[in-house]
Amino acid sequence: MPRLSPRIIATVPATLDTPSSKIEMVITDLGLNGAYLRAHSPFPGKKLGVDTPVLLQYNLFGKGLFEHRGNIIRKDNAGYAVNFPGLDFATKRKLWEFIVDNLSDVHECPFCGESYITMPTTCKRCGWELNFNPPEYFNYYEKNCTIKKLHERLSGLDIEQLQKIVNFIDIDIAKVMGSEEIQEFVGTGNAMLEVFANIRKVAPTDLTVLVLGESGTGKELTAQAIHDRSTRKDKPFVAINCAAIPDNLLEAELFGYEKGAFTGAHISKKGKFEFADNGTIFLDEIGDMPPNLQAKLLRFLQDKIVERIGTVGGKKVNVRLIAATNRDLDAAIAEGKFRSDLYYRLDEFTINLPPVRERGEDTVILAKYFLNKFSREVGLTKTFTKDAADAIRNYDWPGNVREIINKVRRAIVMAGGKTVTPVDLLLDVAKMDVGAENNQLSDALAQIERAKIKEVLKGCSHNLSNAARMLGISRPTLYRRMKIYGID
């Protein structure tokens, strides 16, 4: 069977940095996806087991020092076979260049072993191109490797699973270029596919977009996706959380101010609308905007003129506005807390983001995605137990995607072995006494909430804005909960 990575015979000294010691070895067989390392004789110390994560260090002539993670996949009396999971693109390209330099005088296909007197441009047996020298060959190789790996995985899926993948690809997932947060859009269910479709429809237009959804469902990511697929993608994307800035400072942040406009205004300053000129501005939690500022925002949407605080004139700007909130704006209008005319201006196109509890099997898909991603980052391989997957399905996830991220990150640290259990995820709700009185349940939930707030605050170095964002609540709400629980 043809291999996906050409191998070369080598003699490269290497250090295997293990959890318990460092072992000096020699790479005798090297490819893009792994290597065989032979130990000095006799074999030093206690042998390592299969699946042990290691750090490899070796120096390739002309390419410099290499240092990356590996996993032991096989061992014998002489040494170890180690694979290279998650090798970054730049390292892989340098490694490929070294391999190609050592493939210059061969008479057989390095993929399938077919022998040739004169090497052809394409192997007649396996179909791989064999002219390795052009600069674009590495991209050709990577693309075809990915296609072959996908084919192997797809062949084991049933028709329903395949159709989900086709739908997922067809919708083009509205990807965010250069953003690591694209994972928040993982999903193949109808609810998220509708979101992707709406992003694709509205992105090329200049319509004002209103994004509705609970905290933690990915509202800012949706705005970023719209911007990145619009004609403004090369211009600024400016995001501001209206709930995170005190009312008396929000106007200055949005519209700017002139020197001397108020005490402390020692210089003139541009506001976010001016910074976003020709680009997109995203106003998150617009439902918390004070009434006087709602009126000024309405005037801006009508004429697109920015009036700095303390100025007698204005400046015309070309800005697309995307707004978002987790509040019920209809109820806020009925209570007189939000202007109906501003709502109609914002509501040219609405995207509703479903909470995680309404995404069906996508909840488990999200959790598995994060588990794989975060595990790779620390050089581990972990999976959910069946009980953990069931707990993920049955939990309501009030914090939505942010809560999944936080629980999975913590579970990777807490899980002792290769599997993650409901206890590791803090989802061992089955152990609660369902017959307890309501006050006992409230006490238990309060203890969990208090511990969670303290954990997030510590992880954010007590930055309240970041902590509130990770918890999926507003800063005022976080203040109140901290006061209730006596958290300093």
Tab-separated table of C-alpha atoms in Angstrom:
chain	number	residue	atom	x	y	z
A	1	MET	CA	0.000	0.000	0.000
A	2	PRO	CA	1.469	3.426	-0.966
A	3	ARG	CA	2.586	5.537	1.979
A	4	LEU	CA	1.602	9.176	2.373
A	5	SER	CA	5.015	10.368	3.495
A	6	PRO	CA	8.289	9.541	1.709
A	7	ARG	CA	10.905	8.136	4.077
A	8	ILE	CA	14.659	8.535	3.859
A	9	ILE	CA	17.470	6.633	5.534
A	10	ALA	CA	19.304	8.987	7.863
A	11	THR	CA	21.847	9.165	10.660
A	12	VAL	CA	20.769	12.137	12.745
A	13	PRO	CA	21.611	12.427	16.460
A	14	ALA	CA	18.489	13.278	18.452
A	15	THR	CA	17.387	13.831	22.032
A	16	LEU	CA	14.158	12.291	23.243
A	17	ASP	CA	12.851	14.418	26.105
A	18	THR	CA	10.402	12.241	28.059
A	19	PRO	CA	8.295	12.916	31.162
A	20	SER	CA	10.963	11.205	33.290
A	21	SER	CA	14.308	11.671	31.537
A	22	LYS	CA	16.266	12.659	28.429
A	23	ILE	CA	17.504	9.888	26.134
A	24	GLU	CA	20.190	10.350	23.488
A	25	MET	CA	19.226	8.439	20.329
A	26	VAL	CA	19.787	8.419	16.553
A	27	ILE	CA	17.139	8.950	13.864
A	28	THR	CA	17.689	6.239	11.264
A	29	ASP	CA	14.457	6.599	9.298
A	30	LEU	CA	12.794	9.991	8.750
A	31	GLY	CA	9.568	11.179	7.125
A	32	LEU	CA	7.108	14.046	7.403
A	33	ASN	CA	4.744	12.178	9.694
A	34	GLY	CA	7.255	10.368	11.896
A	35	ALA	CA	10.636	8.760	12.445
A	36	TYR	CA	12.346	5.685	13.827
A	37	LEU	CA	14.877	6.338	16.578
A	38	ARG	CA	17.473	3.756	17.466
A	39	ALA	CA	18.905	3.751	20.961
A	40	HIS	CA	22.557	3.515	21.790
A	41	SER	CA	23.467	-0.005	22.858
A	42	PRO	CA	22.638	-1.095	25.481
A	43	PHE	CA	19.198	0.556	25.719
A	44	PRO	CA	19.465	3.275	28.406
A	45	GLY	CA	17.132	3.092	31.380
A	46	LYS	CA	13.541	1.894	31.499
A	47	LYS	CA	11.765	1.579	28.183
A	48	LEU	CA	8.854	3.916	27.467
A	49	GLY	CA	5.372	2.661	26.721
A	50	VAL	CA	3.287	3.161	23.584
A	51	ASP	CA	1.380	6.496	23.504
A	52	THR	CA	3.991	8.223	25.692
A	53	PRO	CA	4.234	11.900	24.633
A	54	VAL	CA	7.806	13.060	23.990
A	55	LEU	CA	9.689	16.144	22.831
A	56	LEU	CA	12.178	15.598	19.989
A	57	GLN	CA	15.251	17.737	19.458
A	58	TYR	CA	17.543	17.226	16.462
A	59	ASN	CA	19.648	19.228	14.053
A	60	LEU	CA	19.326	18.765	10.272
A	61	PHE	CA	22.300	19.917	8.221
A	62	GLY	CA	21.472	23.174	6.492
A	63	LYS	CA	17.992	23.446	8.051
A	64	GLY	CA	18.839	24.203	11.656
A	65	LEU	CA	17.505	22.924	14.959
A	66	PHE	CA	14.169	21.130	15.073
A	67	GLU	CA	12.143	20.843	18.279
A	68	HIS	CA	8.601	19.492	18.274
A	69	ARG	CA	6.305	17.007	19.968
A	70	GLY	CA	5.838	13.362	19.114
A	71	ASN	CA	4.056	10.256	20.356
A	72	ILE	CA	5.540	6.770	20.643
A	73	ILE	CA	3.451	4.467	18.453
A	74	ARG	CA	5.666	1.362	18.454
A	75	LYS	CA	8.667	0.018	20.352
A	76	ASP	CA	11.070	-2.844	19.884
A	77	ASN	CA	14.362	-4.004	21.365
A	78	ALA	CA	16.336	-1.420	19.410
A	79	GLY	CA	14.282	1.752	19.700
A	80	TYR	CA	11.021	3.582	19.065
A	81	ALA	CA	8.773	4.552	16.165
A	82	VAL	CA	7.470	8.059	16.851
A	83	ASN	CA	4.802	9.960	14.945
A	84	PHE	CA	4.635	13.759	14.611
A	85	PRO	CA	1.049	14.843	15.388
A	86	GLY	CA	0.100	18.446	14.652
A	87	LEU	CA	3.405	19.464	13.062
A	88	ASP	CA	3.109	23.151	12.144
A	89	PHE	CA	3.275	24.137	8.473
A	90	ALA	CA	6.619	25.984	8.615
A	91	THR	CA	8.385	23.104	10.385
A	92	LYS	CA	6.870	20.590	7.993
A	93	ARG	CA	8.065	22.591	4.967
A	94	LYS	CA	11.656	22.742	6.296
A	95	LEU	CA	11.560	19.021	7.016
A	96	TRP	CA	10.234	18.386	3.500
A	97	GLU	CA	13.111	20.371	1.973
A	98	PHE	CA	15.606	18.201	3.854
A	99	ILE	CA	13.870	15.009	2.692
A	100	VAL	CA	13.802	16.189	-0.934
A	101	ASP	CA	17.535	16.967	-0.793
A	102	ASN	CA	18.077	13.301	0.052
A	103	LEU	CA	15.747	11.990	-2.670
A	104	SER	CA	17.831	13.348	-5.543
A	105	ASP	CA	19.482	10.047	-6.512
A	106	VAL	CA	16.771	7.415	-6.194
A	107	HIS	CA	15.431	4.871	-8.673
A	108	GLU	CA	12.144	3.958	-7.072
A	109	CYS	CA	8.980	5.806	-6.130
A	110	PRO	CA	9.283	6.892	-2.484
A	111	PHE	CA	5.531	6.474	-2.049
A	112	CYS	CA	4.926	2.946	-3.387
A	113	GLY	CA	8.413	1.513	-4.104
A	114	GLU	CA	7.948	1.013	-7.871
A	115	SER	CA	11.417	0.709	-9.492
A	116	TYR	CA	12.505	2.774	-12.507
A	117	ILE	CA	15.675	3.017	-14.572
A	118	THR	CA	14.859	6.666	-15.214
A	119	MET	CA	12.452	8.348	-12.831
A	120	PRO	CA	9.256	9.527	-14.603
A	121	THR	CA	7.411	12.727	-13.754
A	122	THR	CA	4.445	10.649	-12.471
A	123	CYS	CA	4.489	7.170	-10.946
A	124	LYS	CA	2.522	4.777	-13.163
A	125	ARG	CA	1.610	2.630	-10.168
A	126	CYS	CA	0.398	5.072	-7.470
A	127	GLY	CA	-0.125	8.259	-9.475
A	128	TRP	CA	2.006	10.587	-7.350
A	129	GLU	CA	3.987	13.282	-9.176
A	130	LEU	CA	7.709	12.610	-8.728
A	131	ASN	CA	9.305	15.891	-9.764
A	132	PHE	CA	9.949	17.188	-6.244
A	133	ASN	CA	11.977	20.286	-7.076
A	134	PRO	CA	9.381	22.958	-8.041
A	135	PRO	CA	8.511	25.263	-5.090
A	136	GLU	CA	4.800	24.512	-5.502
A	137	TYR	CA	5.306	20.745	-5.048
A	138	PHE	CA	4.974	20.924	-1.266
A	139	ASN	CA	1.511	22.541	-1.552
A	140	TYR	CA	0.527	19.852	-4.085
A	141	TYR	CA	1.756	17.181	-1.674
A	142	GLU	CA	-0.084	18.611	1.352
A	143	LYS	CA	-3.355	18.976	-0.571
A	144	ASN	CA	-3.279	15.426	-1.893
A	145	CYS	CA	-2.331	13.992	1.510
A	146	THR	CA	-5.327	15.736	3.033
A	147	ILE	CA	-7.644	14.453	0.286
A	148	LYS	CA	-6.408	10.876	0.737
A	149	LYS	CA	-6.825	11.066	4.532
A	150	LEU	CA	-10.333	12.435	4.113
A	151	HIS	CA	-11.221	9.646	1.681
A	152	GLU	CA	-10.130	7.031	4.204
A	153	ARG	CA	-12.257	8.567	6.932
A	154	LEU	CA	-15.303	9.264	4.765
A	155	SER	CA	-15.447	5.701	3.449
A	156	GLY	CA	-16.496	4.500	6.908
A	157	LEU	CA	-19.457	6.901	7.261
A	158	ASP	CA	-23.083	6.138	6.463
A	159	ILE	CA	-25.151	8.126	3.956
A	160	GLU	CA	-26.727	10.389	6.598
A	161	GLN	CA	-23.338	11.375	7.999
A	162	LEU	CA	-21.980	12.005	4.507
A	163	GLN	CA	-24.949	14.219	3.672
A	164	LYS	CA	-24.309	16.312	6.773
A	165	ILE	CA	-20.716	16.841	5.671
A	166	VAL	CA	-21.821	17.801	2.143
A	167	ASN	CA	-24.269	20.329	3.603
A	168	PHE	CA	-21.545	21.643	5.872
A	169	ILE	CA	-19.191	22.192	2.923
A	170	ASP	CA	-21.882	23.634	0.641
A	171	ILE	CA	-22.750	26.286	3.181
A	172	ASP	CA	-19.082	27.362	3.133
A	173	ILE	CA	-19.204	27.882	6.942
A	174	ALA	CA	-18.628	31.622	6.615
A	175	LYS	CA	-15.082	31.169	7.818
A	176	VAL	CA	-13.239	33.895	9.658
A	177	MET	CA	-9.837	34.365	8.096
A	178	GLY	CA	-6.960	34.310	10.550
A	179	SER	CA	-9.186	33.738	13.595
A	180	GLU	CA	-8.663	30.910	16.036
A	181	GLU	CA	-12.257	31.387	17.186
A	182	ILE	CA	-13.746	29.734	14.087
A	183	GLN	CA	-14.305	26.651	16.231
A	184	GLU	CA	-17.345	28.380	17.756
A	185	PHE	CA	-19.040	27.830	14.369
A	186	VAL	CA	-18.516	24.077	14.358
A	187	GLY	CA	-21.819	22.363	13.622
A	188	THR	CA	-23.795	20.472	11.008
A	189	GLY	CA	-27.345	20.786	12.377
A	190	ASN	CA	-30.093	22.737	10.627
A	191	ALA	CA	-30.008	25.572	13.172
A	192	MET	CA	-26.364	26.447	12.524
A	193	LEU	CA	-26.559	25.778	8.795
A	194	GLU	CA	-29.281	28.437	8.634
A	195	VAL	CA	-26.961	30.859	10.441
A	196	PHE	CA	-24.179	30.169	7.930
A	197	ALA	CA	-26.590	30.716	5.038
A	198	ASN	CA	-27.780	34.067	6.449
A	199	ILE	CA	-24.189	35.228	6.907
A	200	ARG	CA	-23.449	34.417	3.280
A	201	LYS	CA	-26.568	36.282	2.107
A	202	VAL	CA	-26.073	39.510	4.034
A	203	ALA	CA	-22.259	39.803	3.948
A	204	PRO	CA	-21.936	41.296	0.409
A	205	THR	CA	-24.570	43.969	1.188
A	206	ASP	CA	-24.331	47.116	3.302
A	207	LEU	CA	-27.435	46.347	5.353
A	208	THR	CA	-27.350	47.020	9.082
A	209	VAL	CA	-27.420	43.649	10.852
A	210	LEU	CA	-28.898	42.832	14.252
A	211	VAL	CA	-27.502	39.652	15.836
A	212	LEU	CA	-29.643	38.171	18.593
A	213	GLY	CA	-28.622	35.412	20.960
A	214	GLU	CA	-27.764	34.486	24.493
A	215	SER	CA	-24.359	35.279	25.961
A	216	GLY	CA	-21.683	32.912	24.695
A	217	THR	CA	-23.372	31.937	21.432
A	218	GLY	CA	-20.833	33.707	19.183
A	219	LYS	CA	-22.339	37.098	18.352
A	220	GLU	CA	-19.015	38.886	17.848
A	221	LEU	CA	-17.758	35.988	15.771
A	222	THR	CA	-20.847	36.286	13.577
A	223	ALA	CA	-20.124	39.990	13.065
A	224	GLN	CA	-16.489	39.214	12.216
A	225	ALA	CA	-17.617	36.575	9.726
A	226	ILE	CA	-19.914	39.058	7.990
A	227	HIS	CA	-17.116	41.633	7.802
A	228	ASP	CA	-14.588	39.132	6.454
A	229	ARG	CA	-16.934	38.108	3.633
A	230	SER	CA	-17.886	41.661	2.714
A	231	THR	CA	-16.327	44.187	0.338
A	232	ARG	CA	-14.982	45.940	3.462
A	233	LYS	CA	-12.850	42.974	4.544
A	234	ASP	CA	-9.574	44.854	4.003
A	235	LYS	CA	-10.753	47.801	6.120
A	236	PRO	CA	-11.035	48.059	9.930
A	237	PHE	CA	-13.313	45.883	12.029
A	238	VAL	CA	-13.912	47.709	15.320
A	239	ALA	CA	-15.776	45.995	18.173
A	240	ILE	CA	-17.038	47.637	21.361
A	241	ASN	CA	-19.094	46.199	24.218
A	242	CYS	CA	-21.651	48.791	25.288
A	243	ALA	CA	-22.252	47.043	28.622
A	244	ALA	CA	-18.567	47.001	29.562
A	245	ILE	CA	-18.095	50.794	29.483
A	246	PRO	CA	-19.676	53.183	32.006
A	247	ASP	CA	-22.502	55.269	30.552
A	248	ASN	CA	-20.639	58.562	30.999
A	249	LEU	CA	-17.663	57.282	28.977
A	250	LEU	CA	-19.464	55.365	26.234
A	251	GLU	CA	-20.348	58.446	24.170
A	252	ALA	CA	-16.716	59.583	24.177
A	253	GLU	CA	-15.562	56.085	23.149
A	254	LEU	CA	-18.001	55.916	20.241
A	255	PHE	CA	-17.976	59.490	18.917
A	256	GLY	CA	-14.714	60.941	20.273
A	257	TYR	CA	-14.172	64.372	21.782
A	258	GLU	CA	-12.392	67.655	21.244
A	259	LYS	CA	-9.660	69.066	23.461
A	260	GLY	CA	-11.189	70.832	26.468
A	261	ALA	CA	-14.641	69.305	25.975
A	262	PHE	CA	-14.640	68.152	29.603
A	263	THR	CA	-12.295	67.864	32.568
A	264	GLY	CA	-9.388	65.637	31.628
A	265	ALA	CA	-9.803	66.083	27.850
A	266	HIS	CA	-6.254	67.359	27.302
A	267	ILE	CA	-6.142	66.305	23.643
A	268	SER	CA	-8.653	65.626	20.898
A	269	LYS	CA	-9.496	61.978	20.356
A	270	LYS	CA	-11.170	60.092	17.527
A	271	GLY	CA	-14.059	57.800	18.430
A	272	LYS	CA	-14.679	54.233	17.310
A	273	PHE	CA	-16.897	55.347	14.417
A	274	GLU	CA	-14.060	57.379	12.925
A	275	PHE	CA	-11.590	54.539	13.452
A	276	ALA	CA	-13.979	52.236	11.577
A	277	ASP	CA	-14.318	54.566	8.572
A	278	ASN	CA	-14.833	52.499	5.371
A	279	GLY	CA	-15.002	49.374	7.539
A	280	THR	CA	-17.389	47.797	10.031
A	281	ILE	CA	-18.260	48.685	13.619
A	282	PHE	CA	-19.751	46.070	15.915
A	283	LEU	CA	-21.772	47.286	18.905
A	284	ASP	CA	-22.225	44.382	21.286
A	285	GLU	CA	-24.908	44.444	24.017
A	286	ILE	CA	-26.602	47.416	22.382
A	287	GLY	CA	-29.658	46.712	24.533
A	288	ASP	CA	-27.699	48.193	27.463
A	289	MET	CA	-27.053	51.504	25.712
A	290	PRO	CA	-28.398	54.500	27.715
A	291	PRO	CA	-31.408	56.368	26.210
A	292	ASN	CA	-29.574	59.648	25.473
A	293	LEU	CA	-26.937	57.784	23.486
A	294	GLN	CA	-29.611	55.797	21.640
A	295	ALA	CA	-30.901	59.114	20.265
A	296	LYS	CA	-27.433	60.154	19.082
A	297	LEU	CA	-26.863	56.744	17.476
A	298	LEU	CA	-30.187	57.082	15.648
A	299	ARG	CA	-29.126	60.446	14.237
A	300	PHE	CA	-25.833	58.909	13.109
A	301	LEU	CA	-27.606	56.066	11.305
A	302	GLN	CA	-29.764	58.613	9.481
A	303	ASP	CA	-26.986	60.880	8.169
A	304	LYS	CA	-23.695	58.980	8.922
A	305	ILE	CA	-22.184	62.130	10.428
A	306	VAL	CA	-20.003	61.821	13.536
A	307	GLU	CA	-20.247	64.695	16.019
A	308	ARG	CA	-17.469	64.645	18.605
A	309	ILE	CA	-18.233	65.848	22.119
A	310	GLY	CA	-17.421	69.583	22.286
A	311	THR	CA	-17.551	70.199	18.540
A	312	VAL	CA	-19.909	72.446	16.572
A	313	GLY	CA	-19.584	70.476	13.340
A	314	GLY	CA	-19.496	66.899	12.153
A	315	LYS	CA	-17.599	64.529	9.895
A	316	LYS	CA	-19.121	62.203	7.320
A	317	VAL	CA	-17.979	58.592	7.665
A	318	ASN	CA	-18.734	55.458	5.698
A	319	VAL	CA	-19.327	52.747	8.297
A	320	ARG	CA	-21.358	49.566	8.277
A	321	LEU	CA	-23.042	48.882	11.600
A	322	ILE	CA	-23.606	45.435	13.101
A	323	ALA	CA	-25.289	45.353	16.494
A	324	ALA	CA	-25.949	42.518	18.925
A	325	THR	CA	-27.747	41.907	22.174
A	326	ASN	CA	-28.858	39.113	24.459
A	327	ARG	CA	-31.827	41.150	25.669
A	328	ASP	CA	-35.458	40.960	24.546
A	329	LEU	CA	-35.688	44.255	22.680
A	330	ASP	CA	-39.471	43.999	22.246
A	331	ALA	CA	-39.830	43.837	26.034
A	332	ALA	CA	-37.310	46.682	26.463
A	333	ILE	CA	-39.331	48.831	24.023
A	334	ALA	CA	-42.547	48.055	25.915
A	335	GLU	CA	-40.842	49.100	29.158
A	336	GLY	CA	-39.579	52.328	27.584
A	337	LYS	CA	-35.911	51.297	27.902
A	338	PHE	CA	-35.175	51.038	24.177
A	339	ARG	CA	-36.259	53.291	21.329
A	340	SER	CA	-38.550	51.644	18.803
A	341	ASP	CA	-37.306	53.898	15.966
A	342	LEU	CA	-33.711	52.839	16.659
A	343	TYR	CA	-34.778	49.204	16.711
A	344	TYR	CA	-36.327	49.539	13.251
A	345	ARG	CA	-33.133	51.155	11.963
A	346	LEU	CA	-31.035	48.299	13.326
A	347	ASP	CA	-33.389	45.562	12.187
A	348	GLU	CA	-32.695	45.696	8.455
A	349	PHE	CA	-31.470	42.083	8.661
A	350	THR	CA	-31.630	39.861	11.737
A	351	ILE	CA	-29.611	36.751	12.542
A	352	ASN	CA	-30.772	34.630	15.464
A	353	LEU	CA	-28.060	32.496	17.066
A	354	PRO	CA	-29.476	29.367	18.702
A	355	PRO	CA	-28.340	28.524	22.237
A	356	VAL	CA	-26.250	25.381	22.599
A	357	ARG	CA	-29.139	23.486	24.206
A	358	GLU	CA	-31.051	23.804	20.896
A	359	ARG	CA	-28.207	22.597	18.665
A	360	GLY	CA	-28.814	18.878	19.208
A	361	GLU	CA	-25.876	16.638	18.402
A	362	ASP	CA	-23.800	19.713	17.549
A	363	THR	CA	-23.236	20.089	21.292
A	364	VAL	CA	-21.180	16.885	21.369
A	365	ILE	CA	-19.460	17.839	18.099
A	366	LEU	CA	-18.414	21.158	19.665
A	367	ALA	CA	-17.146	19.491	22.824
A	368	LYS	CA	-15.150	16.900	20.842
A	369	TYR	CA	-13.694	19.617	18.636
A	370	PHE	CA	-12.429	21.561	21.638
A	371	LEU	CA	-11.191	18.406	23.352
A	372	ASN	CA	-9.109	17.441	20.314
A	373	LYS	CA	-7.820	20.982	19.789
A	374	PHE	CA	-6.826	21.678	23.387
A	375	SER	CA	-5.379	18.179	23.853
A	376	ARG	CA	-3.105	18.656	20.828
A	377	GLU	CA	-1.922	21.989	22.227
A	378	VAL	CA	-0.488	20.227	25.287
A	379	GLY	CA	0.689	17.106	23.422
A	380	LEU	CA	-1.999	14.779	24.799
A	381	THR	CA	-4.627	12.455	23.357
A	382	LYS	CA	-7.900	12.316	25.252
A	383	THR	CA	-11.433	11.146	24.486
A	384	PHE	CA	-14.813	11.388	26.200
A	385	THR	CA	-16.267	8.356	27.913
A	386	LYS	CA	-19.793	7.356	26.850
A	387	ASP	CA	-21.102	8.740	30.149
A	388	ALA	CA	-19.345	12.049	29.469
A	389	ALA	CA	-20.871	12.301	25.972
A	390	ASP	CA	-24.320	11.541	27.429
A	391	ALA	CA	-23.801	14.179	30.136
A	392	ILE	CA	-22.838	16.731	27.473
A	393	ARG	CA	-26.055	15.957	25.567
A	394	ASN	CA	-28.254	16.202	28.637
A	395	TYR	CA	-26.769	19.352	30.162
A	396	ASP	CA	-28.465	22.694	29.345
A	397	TRP	CA	-25.210	24.687	28.918
A	398	PRO	CA	-26.468	28.049	30.229
A	399	GLY	CA	-23.075	29.586	29.386
A	400	ASN	CA	-23.315	28.213	25.828
A	401	VAL	CA	-20.100	27.831	23.788
A	402	ARG	CA	-17.967	29.719	26.314
A	403	GLU	CA	-19.018	27.285	29.014
A	404	ILE	CA	-18.122	24.315	26.821
A	405	ILE	CA	-14.674	25.807	26.209
A	406	ASN	CA	-14.084	26.415	29.914
A	407	LYS	CA	-15.274	22.989	31.060
A	408	VAL	CA	-13.305	21.130	28.399
A	409	ARG	CA	-10.098	23.046	29.169
A	410	ARG	CA	-10.468	22.247	32.852
A	411	ALA	CA	-11.342	18.592	32.143
A	412	ILE	CA	-8.107	18.066	30.205
A	413	VAL	CA	-6.180	19.127	33.305
A	414	MET	CA	-8.349	17.172	35.742
A	415	ALA	CA	-8.575	13.908	33.772
A	416	GLY	CA	-5.925	11.505	35.051
A	417	GLY	CA	-5.902	9.072	32.112
A	418	LYS	CA	-6.771	9.151	28.435
A	419	THR	CA	-10.502	9.514	28.991
A	420	VAL	CA	-12.580	12.427	30.237
A	421	THR	CA	-15.477	11.608	32.556
A	422	PRO	CA	-18.546	13.622	33.647
A	423	VAL	CA	-16.766	14.343	36.940
A	424	ASP	CA	-13.819	15.888	35.055
A	425	LEU	CA	-16.311	18.115	33.216
A	426	LEU	CA	-18.133	19.036	36.429
A	427	LEU	CA	-21.210	17.445	34.890
A	428	ASP	CA	-21.709	14.700	37.484
A	429	VAL	CA	-25.222	15.997	38.067
A	430	ALA	CA	-26.550	12.446	38.444
A	431	LYS	CA	-24.873	12.309	41.845
A	432	MET	CA	-27.087	15.107	43.185
A	433	ASP	CA	-29.816	13.997	45.547
A	434	VAL	CA	-32.901	14.517	43.379
A	435	GLY	CA	-35.096	14.146	46.422
A	436	ALA	CA	-33.449	17.016	48.280
A	437	GLU	CA	-35.381	20.102	49.236
A	438	ASN	CA	-35.284	23.109	46.940
A	439	ASN	CA	-33.090	25.049	49.343
A	440	GLN	CA	-30.540	22.208	49.344
A	441	LEU	CA	-30.456	22.284	45.535
A	442	SER	CA	-30.085	26.070	45.575
A	443	ASP	CA	-27.220	25.798	48.050
A	444	ALA	CA	-25.480	23.217	45.871
A	445	LEU	CA	-25.879	25.355	42.745
A	446	ALA	CA	-24.684	28.440	44.628
A	447	GLN	CA	-21.540	26.605	45.722
A	448	ILE	CA	-20.858	25.544	42.134
A	449	GLU	CA	-21.447	29.086	40.841
A	450	ARG	CA	-19.224	30.644	43.517
A	451	ALA	CA	-16.416	28.172	42.757
A	452	LYS	CA	-16.784	28.817	39.013
A	453	ILE	CA	-16.601	32.600	39.415
A	454	LYS	CA	-13.489	32.319	41.602
A	455	GLU	CA	-11.874	29.928	39.094
A	456	VAL	CA	-12.493	32.240	36.138
A	457	LEU	CA	-11.378	35.348	38.056
A	458	LYS	CA	-8.128	33.637	38.962
A	459	GLY	CA	-7.577	32.511	35.356
A	460	CYS	CA	-8.153	36.101	34.163
A	461	SER	CA	-5.851	37.591	36.835
A	462	HIS	CA	-8.987	39.243	38.264
A	463	ASN	CA	-9.651	41.244	35.096
A	464	LEU	CA	-13.396	41.732	35.544
A	465	SER	CA	-14.172	42.493	31.895
A	466	ASN	CA	-12.448	39.332	30.691
A	467	ALA	CA	-14.019	37.268	33.474
A	468	ALA	CA	-17.518	38.525	32.656
A	469	ARG	CA	-16.966	37.750	28.994
A	470	MET	CA	-15.778	34.195	29.733
A	471	LEU	CA	-18.719	33.606	32.096
A	472	GLY	CA	-21.162	34.922	29.509
A	473	ILE	CA	-22.581	37.645	31.782
A	474	SER	CA	-22.353	41.426	32.003
A	475	ARG	CA	-19.931	43.214	34.311
A	476	PRO	CA	-22.758	44.539	36.524
A	477	THR	CA	-24.073	40.991	36.903
A	478	LEU	CA	-20.606	39.772	37.824
A	479	TYR	CA	-20.313	42.558	40.428
A	480	ARG	CA	-23.618	41.519	41.968
A	481	ARG	CA	-22.714	37.818	42.106
A	482	MET	CA	-19.330	38.598	43.656
A	483	LYS	CA	-21.044	40.706	46.323
A	484	ILE	CA	-23.581	37.958	47.072
A	485	TYR	CA	-20.866	35.311	47.449
A	486	GLY	CA	-18.464	37.554	49.350
A	487	ILE	CA	-15.751	37.330	46.688
A	488	ASP	CA	-13.140	40.076	47.014
